[in-house]
Tab-separated table of C-alpha atoms in Angstrom:
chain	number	residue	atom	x	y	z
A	950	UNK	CA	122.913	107.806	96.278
A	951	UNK	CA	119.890	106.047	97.682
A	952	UNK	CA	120.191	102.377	97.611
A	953	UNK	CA	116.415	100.457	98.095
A	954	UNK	CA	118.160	97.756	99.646
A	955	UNK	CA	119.129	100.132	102.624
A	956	UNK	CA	115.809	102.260	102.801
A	957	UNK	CA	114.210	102.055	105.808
A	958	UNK	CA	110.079	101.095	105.948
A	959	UNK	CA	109.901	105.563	105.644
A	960	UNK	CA	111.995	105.432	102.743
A	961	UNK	CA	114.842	107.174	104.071
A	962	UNK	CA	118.870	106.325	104.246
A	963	UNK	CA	119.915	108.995	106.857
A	964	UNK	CA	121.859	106.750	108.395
A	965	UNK	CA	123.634	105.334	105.580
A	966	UNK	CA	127.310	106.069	104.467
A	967	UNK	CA	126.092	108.816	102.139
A	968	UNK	CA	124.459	110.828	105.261
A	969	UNK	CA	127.793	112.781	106.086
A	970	UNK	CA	127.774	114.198	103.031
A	971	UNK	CA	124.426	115.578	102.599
A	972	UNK	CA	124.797	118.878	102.520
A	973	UNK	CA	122.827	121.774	104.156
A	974	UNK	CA	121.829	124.949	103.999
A	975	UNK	CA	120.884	127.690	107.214
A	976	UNK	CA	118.878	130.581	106.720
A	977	UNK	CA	119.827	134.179	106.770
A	978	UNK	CA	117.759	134.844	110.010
A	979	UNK	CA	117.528	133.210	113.191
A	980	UNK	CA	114.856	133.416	115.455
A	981	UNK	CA	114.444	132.176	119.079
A	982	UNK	CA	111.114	130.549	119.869
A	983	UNK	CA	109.519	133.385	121.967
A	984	UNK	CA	109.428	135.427	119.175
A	985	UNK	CA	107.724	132.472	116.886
A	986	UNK	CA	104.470	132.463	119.097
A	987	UNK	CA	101.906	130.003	118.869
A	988	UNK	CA	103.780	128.316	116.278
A	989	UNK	CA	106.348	127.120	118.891
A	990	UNK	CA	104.613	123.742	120.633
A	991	UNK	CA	105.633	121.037	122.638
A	992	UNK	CA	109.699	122.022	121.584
A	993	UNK	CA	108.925	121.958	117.776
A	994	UNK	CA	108.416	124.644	115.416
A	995	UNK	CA	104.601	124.302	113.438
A	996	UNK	CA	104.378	125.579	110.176
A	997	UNK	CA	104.267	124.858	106.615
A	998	UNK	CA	108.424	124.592	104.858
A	999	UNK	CA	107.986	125.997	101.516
A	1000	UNK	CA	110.061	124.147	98.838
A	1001	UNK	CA	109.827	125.120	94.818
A	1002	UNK	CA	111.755	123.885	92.238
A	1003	UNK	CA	111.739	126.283	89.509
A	1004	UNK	CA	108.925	128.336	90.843
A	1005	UNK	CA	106.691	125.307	90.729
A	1006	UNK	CA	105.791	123.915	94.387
A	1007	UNK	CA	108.084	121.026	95.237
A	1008	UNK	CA	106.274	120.692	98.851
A	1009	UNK	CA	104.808	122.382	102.260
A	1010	UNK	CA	105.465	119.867	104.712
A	1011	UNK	CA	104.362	121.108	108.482
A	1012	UNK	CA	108.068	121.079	110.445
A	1013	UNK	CA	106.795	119.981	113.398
A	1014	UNK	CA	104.248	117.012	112.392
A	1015	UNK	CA	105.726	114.055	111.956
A	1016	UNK	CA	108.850	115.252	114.199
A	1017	UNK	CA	110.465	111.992	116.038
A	1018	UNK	CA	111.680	114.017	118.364
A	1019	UNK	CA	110.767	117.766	119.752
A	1020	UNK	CA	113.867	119.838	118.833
A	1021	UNK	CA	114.254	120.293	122.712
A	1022	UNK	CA	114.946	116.221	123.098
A	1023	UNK	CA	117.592	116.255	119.796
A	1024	UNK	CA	119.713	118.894	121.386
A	1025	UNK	CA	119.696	117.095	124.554
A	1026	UNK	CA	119.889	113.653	123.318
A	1027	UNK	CA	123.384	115.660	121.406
A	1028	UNK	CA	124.835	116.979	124.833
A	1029	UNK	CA	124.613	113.333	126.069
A	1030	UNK	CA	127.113	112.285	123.397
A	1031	UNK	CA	129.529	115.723	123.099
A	1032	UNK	CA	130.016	119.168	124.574
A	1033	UNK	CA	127.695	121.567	122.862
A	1034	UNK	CA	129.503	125.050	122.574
A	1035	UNK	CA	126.977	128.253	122.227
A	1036	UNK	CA	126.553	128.564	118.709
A	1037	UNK	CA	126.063	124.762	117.929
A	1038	UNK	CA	123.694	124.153	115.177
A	1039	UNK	CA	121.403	120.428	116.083
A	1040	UNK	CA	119.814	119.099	112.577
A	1041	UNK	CA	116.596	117.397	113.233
A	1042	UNK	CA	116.835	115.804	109.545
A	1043	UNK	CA	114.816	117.116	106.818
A	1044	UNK	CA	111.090	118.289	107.559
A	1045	UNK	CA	109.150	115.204	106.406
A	1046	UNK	CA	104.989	114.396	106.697
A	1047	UNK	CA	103.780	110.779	106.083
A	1048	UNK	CA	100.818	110.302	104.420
A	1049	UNK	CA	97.493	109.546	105.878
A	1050	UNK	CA	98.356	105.594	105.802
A	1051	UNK	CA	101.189	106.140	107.453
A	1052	UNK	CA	104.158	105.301	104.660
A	1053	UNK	CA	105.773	108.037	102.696
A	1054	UNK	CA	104.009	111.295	102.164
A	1055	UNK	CA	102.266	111.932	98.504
A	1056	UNK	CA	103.521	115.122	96.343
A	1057	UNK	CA	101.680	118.123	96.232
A	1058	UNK	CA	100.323	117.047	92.582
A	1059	UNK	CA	98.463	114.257	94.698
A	1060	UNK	CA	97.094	116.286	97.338
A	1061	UNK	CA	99.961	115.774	99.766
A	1062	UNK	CA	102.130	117.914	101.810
A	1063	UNK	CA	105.041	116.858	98.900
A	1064	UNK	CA	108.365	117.230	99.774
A	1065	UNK	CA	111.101	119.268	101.456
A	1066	UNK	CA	114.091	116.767	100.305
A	1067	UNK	CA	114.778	115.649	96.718
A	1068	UNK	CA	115.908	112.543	97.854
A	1069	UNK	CA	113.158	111.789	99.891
A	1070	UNK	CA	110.825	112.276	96.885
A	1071	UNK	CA	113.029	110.324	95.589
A	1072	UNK	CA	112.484	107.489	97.777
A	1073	UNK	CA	109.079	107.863	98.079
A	1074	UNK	CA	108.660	107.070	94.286
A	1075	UNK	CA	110.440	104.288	94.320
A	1076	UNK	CA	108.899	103.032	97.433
A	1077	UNK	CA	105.385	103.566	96.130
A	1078	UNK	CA	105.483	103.458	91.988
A	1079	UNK	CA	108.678	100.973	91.724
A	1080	UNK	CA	110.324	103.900	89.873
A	1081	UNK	CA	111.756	107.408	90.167
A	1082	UNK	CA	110.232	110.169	88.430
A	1083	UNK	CA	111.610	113.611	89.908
A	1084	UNK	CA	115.057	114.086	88.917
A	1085	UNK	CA	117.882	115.296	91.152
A	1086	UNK	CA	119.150	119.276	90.608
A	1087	UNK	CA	120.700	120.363	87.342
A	1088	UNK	CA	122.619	123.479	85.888
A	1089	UNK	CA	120.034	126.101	85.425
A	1090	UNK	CA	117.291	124.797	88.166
A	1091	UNK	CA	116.336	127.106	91.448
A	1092	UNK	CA	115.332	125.953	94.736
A	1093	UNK	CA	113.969	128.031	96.973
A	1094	UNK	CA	113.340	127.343	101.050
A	1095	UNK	CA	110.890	129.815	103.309
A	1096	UNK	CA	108.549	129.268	105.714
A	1097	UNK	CA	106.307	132.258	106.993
A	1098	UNK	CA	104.160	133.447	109.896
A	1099	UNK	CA	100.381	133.376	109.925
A	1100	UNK	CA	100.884	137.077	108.259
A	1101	UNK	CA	102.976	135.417	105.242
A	1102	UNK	CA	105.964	136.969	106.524
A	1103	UNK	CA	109.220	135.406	106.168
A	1104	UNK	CA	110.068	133.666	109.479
A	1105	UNK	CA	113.746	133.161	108.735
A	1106	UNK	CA	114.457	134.691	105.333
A	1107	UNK	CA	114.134	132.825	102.467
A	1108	UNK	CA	117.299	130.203	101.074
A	1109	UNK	CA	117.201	130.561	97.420
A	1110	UNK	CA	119.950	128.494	95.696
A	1111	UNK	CA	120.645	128.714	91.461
A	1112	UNK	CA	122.491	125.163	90.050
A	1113	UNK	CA	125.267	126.409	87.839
């Protein structure tokens, strides 16, 4: 749950109670960033996250625009706190663009880079309209997560996830 009296000017409660629980989801494929190429710059990964709903476009946000941090800073802003252990997995949040004033990003029905986070669209609706149109996952909905190379292939494999 997203409370507006705890959003932040973005829109976001991350830090909130409910973050613990947000769940996630990794890829079937890893890849290390020599092998992403130009797409790997300044410590982020740059390319479009491909989110549907359905089959119908829920958002392309870039991964690395918008980034707080490069991924290179999160894991070592981690190690400063705990031992990292090969094999630890550092979050940098969900892959987020802000629109071209700055506040929340617009959906892809507006011309925006939409959204890779239902609650975020979330958010940004009620942030910018007063109300929340798009409505959280429900038994018989698909999401679906890729993002591909300049050749459209799949970088990591693509996260495809049916709501029973």
């Amino acid at each position: 749950m997203i409370r507006h009296d705890r959003l932040r000017p973005d829109g976001l409660d991350l830090d909130g109670a409910e973050a613990p629980a947000l769940a996630a989801s990794l890829a079937p494929v890893v890849a290390t960033p020599d092998e992403l190429g130009q797409a790997w710059r300044d410590g982020s990964l740059h390319r479009p996250l491909l989110v549907s709903r359905n089959g119908k476009a829920l958002g392309c946000p870039d991964a690395g625009t918008d980034l707080g941090s490069s991924l290179v800073a999160l894991v070592a802003e981690a190690a400063r706190h705990r031992p990292l252990g090969a094999g630890t997995l550092v979050s940098a949040g969900p892959v987020s663009n802000r629109g071209i004033d700055g506040g929340p990003g617009r959906p892809t029905a507006e011309g925006g880079a939409g959204y890779a986070c239902l609650a975020e669209a979330r958010a940004a609706e009620a942030l910018t309209g007063g109300w929340v149109r798009t409505p959280y996952l429900a038994a018989g909905d698909r999401l679906r997560v890729e993002m591909k190379d300049v050749g459209g292939h799949s970088i990591f494999g693509a996260i495809e996830h049916d709501v029973v």
